[in-house]
PDB file of C-alpha atoms and ligand atoms in Angstrom:
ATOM      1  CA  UNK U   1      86.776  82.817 112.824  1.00 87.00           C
ATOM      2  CA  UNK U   2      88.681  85.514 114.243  1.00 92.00           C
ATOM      3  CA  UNK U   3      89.879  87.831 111.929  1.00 96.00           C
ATOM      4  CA  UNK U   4      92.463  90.672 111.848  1.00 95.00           C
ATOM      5  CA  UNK U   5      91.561  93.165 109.259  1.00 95.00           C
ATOM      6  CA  UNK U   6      94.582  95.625 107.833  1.00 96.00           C
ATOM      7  CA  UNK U   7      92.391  98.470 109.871  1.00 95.00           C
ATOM      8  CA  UNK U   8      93.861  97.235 112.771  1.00 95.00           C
ATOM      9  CA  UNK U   9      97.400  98.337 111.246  1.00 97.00           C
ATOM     10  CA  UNK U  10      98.593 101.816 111.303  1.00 97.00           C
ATOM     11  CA  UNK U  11      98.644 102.871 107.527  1.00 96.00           C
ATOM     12  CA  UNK U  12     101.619 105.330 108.259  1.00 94.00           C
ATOM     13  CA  UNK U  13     103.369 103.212 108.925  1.00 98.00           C
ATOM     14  CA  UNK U  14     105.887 101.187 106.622  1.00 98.00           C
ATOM     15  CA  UNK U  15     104.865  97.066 106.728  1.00 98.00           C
ATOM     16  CA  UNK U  16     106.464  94.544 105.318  1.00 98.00           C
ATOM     17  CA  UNK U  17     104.321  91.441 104.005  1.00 99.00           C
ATOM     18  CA  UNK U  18     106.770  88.666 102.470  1.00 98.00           C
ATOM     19  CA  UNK U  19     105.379  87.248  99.424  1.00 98.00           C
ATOM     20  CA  UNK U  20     105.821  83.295 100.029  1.00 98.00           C
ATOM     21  CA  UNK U  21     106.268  82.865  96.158  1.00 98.00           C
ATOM     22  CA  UNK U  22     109.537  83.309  97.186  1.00 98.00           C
ATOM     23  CA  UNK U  23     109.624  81.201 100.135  1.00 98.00           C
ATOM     24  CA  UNK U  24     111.445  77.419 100.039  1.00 98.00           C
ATOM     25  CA  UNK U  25     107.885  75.537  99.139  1.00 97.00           C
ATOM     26  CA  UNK U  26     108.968  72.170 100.577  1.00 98.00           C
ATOM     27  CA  UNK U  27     109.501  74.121 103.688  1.00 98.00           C
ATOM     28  CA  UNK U  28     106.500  76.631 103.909  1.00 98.00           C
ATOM     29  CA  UNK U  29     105.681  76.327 107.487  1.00 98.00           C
ATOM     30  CA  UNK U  30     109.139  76.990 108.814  1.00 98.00           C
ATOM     31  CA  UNK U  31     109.420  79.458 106.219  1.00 98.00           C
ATOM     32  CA  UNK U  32     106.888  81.951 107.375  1.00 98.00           C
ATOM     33  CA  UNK U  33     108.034  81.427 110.949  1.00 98.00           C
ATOM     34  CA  UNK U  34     111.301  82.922 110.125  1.00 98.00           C
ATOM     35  CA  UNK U  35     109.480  85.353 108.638  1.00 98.00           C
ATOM     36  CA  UNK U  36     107.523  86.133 111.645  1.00 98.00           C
ATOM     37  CA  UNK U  37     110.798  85.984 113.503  1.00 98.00           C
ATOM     38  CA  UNK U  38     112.294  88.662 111.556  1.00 98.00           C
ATOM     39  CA  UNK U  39     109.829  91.214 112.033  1.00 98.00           C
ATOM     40  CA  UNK U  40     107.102  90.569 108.943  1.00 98.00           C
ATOM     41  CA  UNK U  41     104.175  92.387 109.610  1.00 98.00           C
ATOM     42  CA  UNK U  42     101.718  90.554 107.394  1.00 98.00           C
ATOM     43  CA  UNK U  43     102.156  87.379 105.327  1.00 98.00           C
ATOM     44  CA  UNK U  44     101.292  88.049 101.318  1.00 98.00           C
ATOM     45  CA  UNK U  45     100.022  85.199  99.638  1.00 98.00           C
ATOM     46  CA  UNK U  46      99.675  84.935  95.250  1.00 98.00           C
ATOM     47  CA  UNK U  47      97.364  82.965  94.097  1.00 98.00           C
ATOM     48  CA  UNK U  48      97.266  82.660  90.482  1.00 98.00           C
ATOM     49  CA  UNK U  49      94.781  80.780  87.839  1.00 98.00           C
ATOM     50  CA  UNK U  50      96.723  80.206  85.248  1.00 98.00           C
ATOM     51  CA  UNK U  51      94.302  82.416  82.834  1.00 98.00           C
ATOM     52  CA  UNK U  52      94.169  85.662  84.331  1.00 98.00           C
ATOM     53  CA  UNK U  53      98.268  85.267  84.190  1.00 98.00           C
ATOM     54  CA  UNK U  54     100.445  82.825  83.048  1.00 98.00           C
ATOM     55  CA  UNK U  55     101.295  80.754  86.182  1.00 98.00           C
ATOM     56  CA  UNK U  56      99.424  78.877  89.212  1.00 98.00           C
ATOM     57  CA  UNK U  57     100.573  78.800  92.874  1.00 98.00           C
ATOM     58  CA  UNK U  58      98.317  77.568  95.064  1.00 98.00           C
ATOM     59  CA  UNK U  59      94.485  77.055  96.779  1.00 98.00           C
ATOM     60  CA  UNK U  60      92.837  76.930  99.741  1.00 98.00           C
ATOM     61  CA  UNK U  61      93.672  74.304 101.026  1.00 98.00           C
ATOM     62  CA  UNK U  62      97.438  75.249 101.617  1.00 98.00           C
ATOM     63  CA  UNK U  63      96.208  78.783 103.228  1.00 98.00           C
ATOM     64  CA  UNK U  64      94.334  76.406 105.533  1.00 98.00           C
ATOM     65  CA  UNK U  65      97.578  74.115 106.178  1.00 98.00           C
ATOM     66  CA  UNK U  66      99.700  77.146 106.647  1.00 98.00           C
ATOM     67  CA  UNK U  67      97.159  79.149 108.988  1.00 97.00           C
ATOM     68  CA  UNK U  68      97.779  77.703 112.090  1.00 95.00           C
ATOM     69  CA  UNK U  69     101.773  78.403 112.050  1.00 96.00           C
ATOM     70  CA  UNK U  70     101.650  82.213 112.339  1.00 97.00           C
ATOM     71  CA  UNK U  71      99.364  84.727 114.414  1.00 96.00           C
ATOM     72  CA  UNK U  72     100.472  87.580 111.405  1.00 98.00           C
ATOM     73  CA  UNK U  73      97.471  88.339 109.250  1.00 98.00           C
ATOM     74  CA  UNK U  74      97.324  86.491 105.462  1.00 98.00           C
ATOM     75  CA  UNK U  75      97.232  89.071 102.940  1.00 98.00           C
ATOM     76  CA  UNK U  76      95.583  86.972  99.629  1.00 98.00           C
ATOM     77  CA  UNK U  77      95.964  88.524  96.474  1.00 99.00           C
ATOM     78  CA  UNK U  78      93.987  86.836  94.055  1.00 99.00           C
ATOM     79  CA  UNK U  79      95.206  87.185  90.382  1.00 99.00           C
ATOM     80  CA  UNK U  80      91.827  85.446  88.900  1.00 98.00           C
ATOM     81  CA  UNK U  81      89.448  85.718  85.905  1.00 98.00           C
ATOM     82  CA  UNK U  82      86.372  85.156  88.308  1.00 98.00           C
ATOM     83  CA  UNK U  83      87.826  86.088  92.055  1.00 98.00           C
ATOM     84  CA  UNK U  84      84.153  86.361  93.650  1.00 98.00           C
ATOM     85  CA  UNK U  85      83.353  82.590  93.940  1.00 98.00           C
ATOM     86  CA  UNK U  86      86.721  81.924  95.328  1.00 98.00           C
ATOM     87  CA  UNK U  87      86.049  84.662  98.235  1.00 98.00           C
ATOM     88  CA  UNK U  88      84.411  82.267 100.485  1.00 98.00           C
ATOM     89  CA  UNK U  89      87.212  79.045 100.376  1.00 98.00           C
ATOM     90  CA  UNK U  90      89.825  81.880 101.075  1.00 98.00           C
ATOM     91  CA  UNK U  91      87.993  83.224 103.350  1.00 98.00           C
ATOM     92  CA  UNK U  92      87.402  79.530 105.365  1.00 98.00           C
ATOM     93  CA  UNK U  93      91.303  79.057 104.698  1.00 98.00           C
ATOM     94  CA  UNK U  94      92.026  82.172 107.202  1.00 98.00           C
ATOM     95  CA  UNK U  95      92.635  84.628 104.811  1.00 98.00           C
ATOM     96  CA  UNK U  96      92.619  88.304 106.898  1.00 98.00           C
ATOM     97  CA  UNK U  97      92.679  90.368 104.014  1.00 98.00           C
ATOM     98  CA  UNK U  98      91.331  89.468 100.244  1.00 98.00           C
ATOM     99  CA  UNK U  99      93.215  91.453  97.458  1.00 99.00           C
ATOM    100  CA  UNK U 100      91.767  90.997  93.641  1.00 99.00           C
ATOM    101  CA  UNK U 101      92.193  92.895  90.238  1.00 99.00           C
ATOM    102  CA  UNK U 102      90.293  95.895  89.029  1.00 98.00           C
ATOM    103  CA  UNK U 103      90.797  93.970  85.474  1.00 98.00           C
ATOM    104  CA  UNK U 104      89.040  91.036  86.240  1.00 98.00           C
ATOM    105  CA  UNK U 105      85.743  89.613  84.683  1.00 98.00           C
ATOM    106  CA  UNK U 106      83.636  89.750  87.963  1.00 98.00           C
ATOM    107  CA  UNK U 107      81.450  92.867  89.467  1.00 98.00           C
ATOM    108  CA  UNK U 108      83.874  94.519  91.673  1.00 98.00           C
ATOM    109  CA  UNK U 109      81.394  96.321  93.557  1.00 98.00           C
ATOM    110  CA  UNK U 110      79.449  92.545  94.440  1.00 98.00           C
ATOM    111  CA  UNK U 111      83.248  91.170  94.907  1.00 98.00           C
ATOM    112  CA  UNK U 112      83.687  93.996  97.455  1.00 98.00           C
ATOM    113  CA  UNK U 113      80.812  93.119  99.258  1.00 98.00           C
ATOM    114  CA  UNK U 114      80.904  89.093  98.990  1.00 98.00           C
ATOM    115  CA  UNK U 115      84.905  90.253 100.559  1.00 98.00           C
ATOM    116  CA  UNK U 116      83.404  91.666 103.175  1.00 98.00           C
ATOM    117  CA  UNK U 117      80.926  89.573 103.949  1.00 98.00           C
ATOM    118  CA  UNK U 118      82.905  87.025 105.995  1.00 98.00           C
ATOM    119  CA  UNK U 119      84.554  90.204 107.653  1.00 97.00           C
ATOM    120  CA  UNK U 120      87.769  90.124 105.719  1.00 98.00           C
ATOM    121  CA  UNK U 121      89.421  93.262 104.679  1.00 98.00           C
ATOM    122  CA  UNK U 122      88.929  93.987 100.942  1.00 98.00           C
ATOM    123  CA  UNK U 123      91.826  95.266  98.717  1.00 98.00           C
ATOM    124  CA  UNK U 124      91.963  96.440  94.869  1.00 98.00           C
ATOM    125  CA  UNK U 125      94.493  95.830  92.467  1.00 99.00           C
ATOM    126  CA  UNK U 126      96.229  97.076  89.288  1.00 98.00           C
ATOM    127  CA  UNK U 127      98.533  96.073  86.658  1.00 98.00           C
ATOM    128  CA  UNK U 128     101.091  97.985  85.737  1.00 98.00           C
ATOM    129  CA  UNK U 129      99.260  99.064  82.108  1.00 98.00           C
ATOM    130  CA  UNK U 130      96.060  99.862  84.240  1.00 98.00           C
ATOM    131  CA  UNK U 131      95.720 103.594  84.814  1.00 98.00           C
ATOM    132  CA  UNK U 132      94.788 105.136  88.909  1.00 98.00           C
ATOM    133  CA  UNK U 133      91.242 106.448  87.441  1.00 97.00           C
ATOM    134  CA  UNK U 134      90.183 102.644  86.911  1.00 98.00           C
ATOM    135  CA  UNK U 135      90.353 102.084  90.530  1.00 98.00           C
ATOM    136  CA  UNK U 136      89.832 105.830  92.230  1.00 97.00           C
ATOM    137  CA  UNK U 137      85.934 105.209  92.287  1.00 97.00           C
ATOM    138  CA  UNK U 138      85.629 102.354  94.168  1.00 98.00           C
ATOM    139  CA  UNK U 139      88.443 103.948  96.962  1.00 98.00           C
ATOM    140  CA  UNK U 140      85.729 104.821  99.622  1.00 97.00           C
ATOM    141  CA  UNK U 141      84.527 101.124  99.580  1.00 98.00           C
ATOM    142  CA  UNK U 142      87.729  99.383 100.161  1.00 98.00           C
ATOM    143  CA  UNK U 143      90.678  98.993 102.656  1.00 98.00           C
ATOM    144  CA  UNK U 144      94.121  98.473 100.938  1.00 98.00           C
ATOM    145  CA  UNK U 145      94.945  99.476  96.729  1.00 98.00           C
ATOM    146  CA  UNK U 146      97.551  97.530  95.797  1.00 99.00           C
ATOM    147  CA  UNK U 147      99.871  98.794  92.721  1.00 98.00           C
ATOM    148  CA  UNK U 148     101.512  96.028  90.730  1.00 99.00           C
ATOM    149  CA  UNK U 149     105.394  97.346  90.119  1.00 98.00           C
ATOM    150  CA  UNK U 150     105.834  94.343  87.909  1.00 98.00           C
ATOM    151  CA  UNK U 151     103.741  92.200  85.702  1.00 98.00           C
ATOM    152  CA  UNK U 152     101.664  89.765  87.770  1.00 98.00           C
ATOM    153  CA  UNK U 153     102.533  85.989  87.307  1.00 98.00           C
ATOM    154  CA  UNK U 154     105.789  85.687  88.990  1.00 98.00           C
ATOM    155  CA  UNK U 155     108.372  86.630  91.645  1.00 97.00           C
ATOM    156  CA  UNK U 156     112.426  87.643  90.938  1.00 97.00           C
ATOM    157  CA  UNK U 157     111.393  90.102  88.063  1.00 98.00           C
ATOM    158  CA  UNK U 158     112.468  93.838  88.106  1.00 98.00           C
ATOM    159  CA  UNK U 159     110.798  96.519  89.785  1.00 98.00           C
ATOM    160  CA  UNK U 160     108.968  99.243  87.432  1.00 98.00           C
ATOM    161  CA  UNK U 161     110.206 102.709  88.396  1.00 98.00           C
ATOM    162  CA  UNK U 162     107.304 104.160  85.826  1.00 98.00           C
ATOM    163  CA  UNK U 163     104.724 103.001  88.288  1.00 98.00           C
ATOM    164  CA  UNK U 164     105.569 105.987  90.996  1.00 98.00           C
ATOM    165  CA  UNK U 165     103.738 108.963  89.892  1.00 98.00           C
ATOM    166  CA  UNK U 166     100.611 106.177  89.344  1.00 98.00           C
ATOM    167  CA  UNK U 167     101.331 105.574  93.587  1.00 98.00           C
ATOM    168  CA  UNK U 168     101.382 108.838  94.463  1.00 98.00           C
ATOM    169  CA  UNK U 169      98.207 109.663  92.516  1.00 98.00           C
ATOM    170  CA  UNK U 170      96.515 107.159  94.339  1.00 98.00           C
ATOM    171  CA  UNK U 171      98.492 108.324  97.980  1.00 98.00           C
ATOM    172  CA  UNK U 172      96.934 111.797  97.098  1.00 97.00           C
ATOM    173  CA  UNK U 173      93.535 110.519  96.380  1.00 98.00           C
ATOM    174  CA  UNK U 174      93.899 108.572  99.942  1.00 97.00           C
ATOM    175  CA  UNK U 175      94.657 111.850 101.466  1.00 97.00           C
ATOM    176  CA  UNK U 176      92.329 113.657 100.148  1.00 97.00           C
ATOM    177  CA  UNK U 177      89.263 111.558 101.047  1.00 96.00           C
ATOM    178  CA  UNK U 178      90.782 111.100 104.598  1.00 92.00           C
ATOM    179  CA  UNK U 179      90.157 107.472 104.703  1.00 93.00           C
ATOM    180  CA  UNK U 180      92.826 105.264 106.478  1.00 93.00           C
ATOM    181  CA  UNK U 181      93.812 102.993 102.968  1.00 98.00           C
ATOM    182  CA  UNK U 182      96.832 100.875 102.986  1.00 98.00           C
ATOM    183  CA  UNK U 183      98.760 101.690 100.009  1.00 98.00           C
ATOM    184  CA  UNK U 184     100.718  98.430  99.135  1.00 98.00           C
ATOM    185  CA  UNK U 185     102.973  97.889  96.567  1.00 98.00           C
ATOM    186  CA  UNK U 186     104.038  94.883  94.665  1.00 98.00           C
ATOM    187  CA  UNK U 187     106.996  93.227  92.472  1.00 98.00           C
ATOM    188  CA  UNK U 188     111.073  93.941  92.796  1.00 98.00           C
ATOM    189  CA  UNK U 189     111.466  95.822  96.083  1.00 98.00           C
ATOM    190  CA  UNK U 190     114.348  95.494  97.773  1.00 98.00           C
ATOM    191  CA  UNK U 191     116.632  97.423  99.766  1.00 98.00           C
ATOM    192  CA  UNK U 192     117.128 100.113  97.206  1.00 97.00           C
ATOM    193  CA  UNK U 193     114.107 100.511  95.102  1.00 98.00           C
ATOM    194  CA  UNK U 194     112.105 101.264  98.675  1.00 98.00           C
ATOM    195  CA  UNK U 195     113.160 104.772  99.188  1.00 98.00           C
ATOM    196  CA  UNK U 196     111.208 105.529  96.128  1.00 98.00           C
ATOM    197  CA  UNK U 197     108.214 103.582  96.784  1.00 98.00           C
ATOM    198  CA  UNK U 198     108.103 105.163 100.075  1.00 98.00           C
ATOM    199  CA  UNK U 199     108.431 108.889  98.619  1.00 98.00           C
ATOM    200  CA  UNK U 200     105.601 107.981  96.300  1.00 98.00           C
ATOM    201  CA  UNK U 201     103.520 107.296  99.467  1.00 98.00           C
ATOM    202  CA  UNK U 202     103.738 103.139  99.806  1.00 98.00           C
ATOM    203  CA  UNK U 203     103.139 101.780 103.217  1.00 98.00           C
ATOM    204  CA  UNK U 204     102.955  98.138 102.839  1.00 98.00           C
ATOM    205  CA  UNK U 205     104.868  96.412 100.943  1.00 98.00           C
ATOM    206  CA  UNK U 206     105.087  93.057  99.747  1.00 98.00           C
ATOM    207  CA  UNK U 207     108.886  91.768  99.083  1.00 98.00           C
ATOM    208  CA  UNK U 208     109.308  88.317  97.740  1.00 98.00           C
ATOM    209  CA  UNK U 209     112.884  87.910  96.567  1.00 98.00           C
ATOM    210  CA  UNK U 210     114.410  90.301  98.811  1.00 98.00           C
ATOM    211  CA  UNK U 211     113.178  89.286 101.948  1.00 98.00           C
ATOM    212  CA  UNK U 212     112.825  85.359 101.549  1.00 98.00           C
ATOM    213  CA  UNK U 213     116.394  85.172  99.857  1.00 98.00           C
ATOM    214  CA  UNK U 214     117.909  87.661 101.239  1.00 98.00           C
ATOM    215  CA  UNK U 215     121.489  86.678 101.711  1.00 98.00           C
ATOM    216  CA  UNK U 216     121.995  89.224 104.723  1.00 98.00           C
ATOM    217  CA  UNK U 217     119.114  87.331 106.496  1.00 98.00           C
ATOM    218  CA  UNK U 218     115.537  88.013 106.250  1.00 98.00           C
ATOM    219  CA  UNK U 219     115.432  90.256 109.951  1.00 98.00           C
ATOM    220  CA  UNK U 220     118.251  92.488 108.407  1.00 98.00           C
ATOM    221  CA  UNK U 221     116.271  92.744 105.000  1.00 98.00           C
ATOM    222  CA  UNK U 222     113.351  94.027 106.851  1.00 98.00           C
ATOM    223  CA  UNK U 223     114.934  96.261 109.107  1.00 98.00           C
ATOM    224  CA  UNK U 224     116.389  98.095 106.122  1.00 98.00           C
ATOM    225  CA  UNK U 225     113.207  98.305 103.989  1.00 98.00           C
ATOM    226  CA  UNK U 226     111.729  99.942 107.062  1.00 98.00           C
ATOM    227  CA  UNK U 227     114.472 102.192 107.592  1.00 98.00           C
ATOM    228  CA  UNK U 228     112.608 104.372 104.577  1.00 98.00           C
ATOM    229  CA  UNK U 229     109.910 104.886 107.118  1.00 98.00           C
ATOM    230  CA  UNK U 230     110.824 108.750 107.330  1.00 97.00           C
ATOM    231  CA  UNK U 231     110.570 108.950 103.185  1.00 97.00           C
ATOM    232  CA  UNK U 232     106.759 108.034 103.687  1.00 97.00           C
ATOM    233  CA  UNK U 233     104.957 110.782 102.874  1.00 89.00           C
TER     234      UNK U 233
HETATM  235  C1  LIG A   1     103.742  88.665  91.327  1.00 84.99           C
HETATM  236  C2  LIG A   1     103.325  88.589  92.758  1.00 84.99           C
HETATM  237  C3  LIG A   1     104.307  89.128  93.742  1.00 84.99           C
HETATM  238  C4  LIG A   1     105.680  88.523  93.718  1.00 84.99           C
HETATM  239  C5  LIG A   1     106.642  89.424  94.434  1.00 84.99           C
HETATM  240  O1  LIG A   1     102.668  88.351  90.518  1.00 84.99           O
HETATM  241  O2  LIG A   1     102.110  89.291  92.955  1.00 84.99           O
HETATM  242  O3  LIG A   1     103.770  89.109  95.054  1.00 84.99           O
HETATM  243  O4  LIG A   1     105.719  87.246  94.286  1.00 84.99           O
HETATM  244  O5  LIG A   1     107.884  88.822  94.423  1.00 84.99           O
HETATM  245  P1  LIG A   1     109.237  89.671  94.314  1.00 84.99           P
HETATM  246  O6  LIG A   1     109.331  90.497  95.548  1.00 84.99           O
HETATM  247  O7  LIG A   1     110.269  88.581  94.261  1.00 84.99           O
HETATM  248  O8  LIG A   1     109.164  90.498  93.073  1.00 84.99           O
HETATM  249 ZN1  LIG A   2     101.306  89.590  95.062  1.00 84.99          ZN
END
């Protein structure tokens, strides 16, 4: 399988990656291509197990359905007890790049490598109670942290402003070991709560609410979330 890692994306660069929680479910595949359409850069896809938070989406088998409608790379964050043994049926599905939690039960370190294994891109995660240091140590083994700016478990709730100087930490760290890391962020972004994200040194972000329901249209929504380009720092 061809893949295309988030290496091949410029990390300076502000991405969008609609999270299809949001999307109109009965509609998924003409969802993301309006998505595409409107200038996403990556699609983000939740999967939850109903243990590590309250809620379940979906499996492998709809990443599979879904991978054939878009060319933009699937960006799987896995909110799971035990992510490692579900690496490899994402990774069959098409997934490009495979998110999971710092505060899960599994060896992150073997998780890393089983991501990487099938030559996906491997990403870290933390909740919003779950301090930068947690995850610092593993930053010269993976490709993407992502920062949770909301509790994990479900899409339309309101973006954390506490979780900025936690980004920047983690921007600085990035910097300072001169690796090219996405820094994504996660939960309430919209139009306004951006610019900060942006300052605090987010380049990809996922937007759920704000891009799929956007009532402005989903190209304007983007264009305006990537209008804080020149806040990244
Ligand atoms: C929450 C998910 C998010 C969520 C984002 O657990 O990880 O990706 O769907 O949705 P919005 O942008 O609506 O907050
Ligand atoms: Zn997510």
């Amino acid at each position: 399988m061809t893949r295309n890692p988030v290496t091949n994306l410029d990390s300076r660069k502000i991405l969008i990656a609609p999270s299809i929680l949001a999307a109109n479910f009965a509609e998924l595949g003409n969802e993301i291509a309006r998505v595409e359409k409107a200038g996403a850069d990556l699609i983000h896809v939740d999967i939850m197990d109903g243990h590590f938070v309250p809620n379940l989406t979906i499996g492998p088998p709809v990443v599979q359905a879904l991978r054939n409608i878009t060319k933009l790379p699937f960006d799987v964050h896995l909110m799971l007890t035990n992510p490692k043994s579900f690496v490899k049926p994402f990774a069959d599905a098409g997934a490009d790049s495979i998110t999971f939690h710092v505060e899960c039960s599994d060896n992150i370190e073997d998780t890393i490598r089983e991501i990487r294994s099938f030559g996906c891109s491997a990403g870290l995660s933390l909740k919003p109670k779950t301090p930068a240091d947690k995850l610092i140590p593993y930053l010269d083994k993976i490709d993407l942290v992502l920062v949770m700016t909301v509790e994990p478990g479900f899409g339309g709730q309101s973006f954390m402003s506490d979780m900025m100087p936690k980004t920047r930490a983690i921007r600085d760290a990035i910097i300072k070991l001169d690796r090219k890391i996405h820094l994504e962020v996660d939960g309430g972004i919209d139009g306004k709560s951006i610019f900060v994200v942006a300052e605090a040194g987010a380049n990809m972000i996922v937007a759920g609410t704000s891009v799929f329901r956007a009532p402005e249209g989903a190209a304007e929504a983007i264009r305006k979330l990537k209008s804080a380009q020149d806040k990244l720092r």
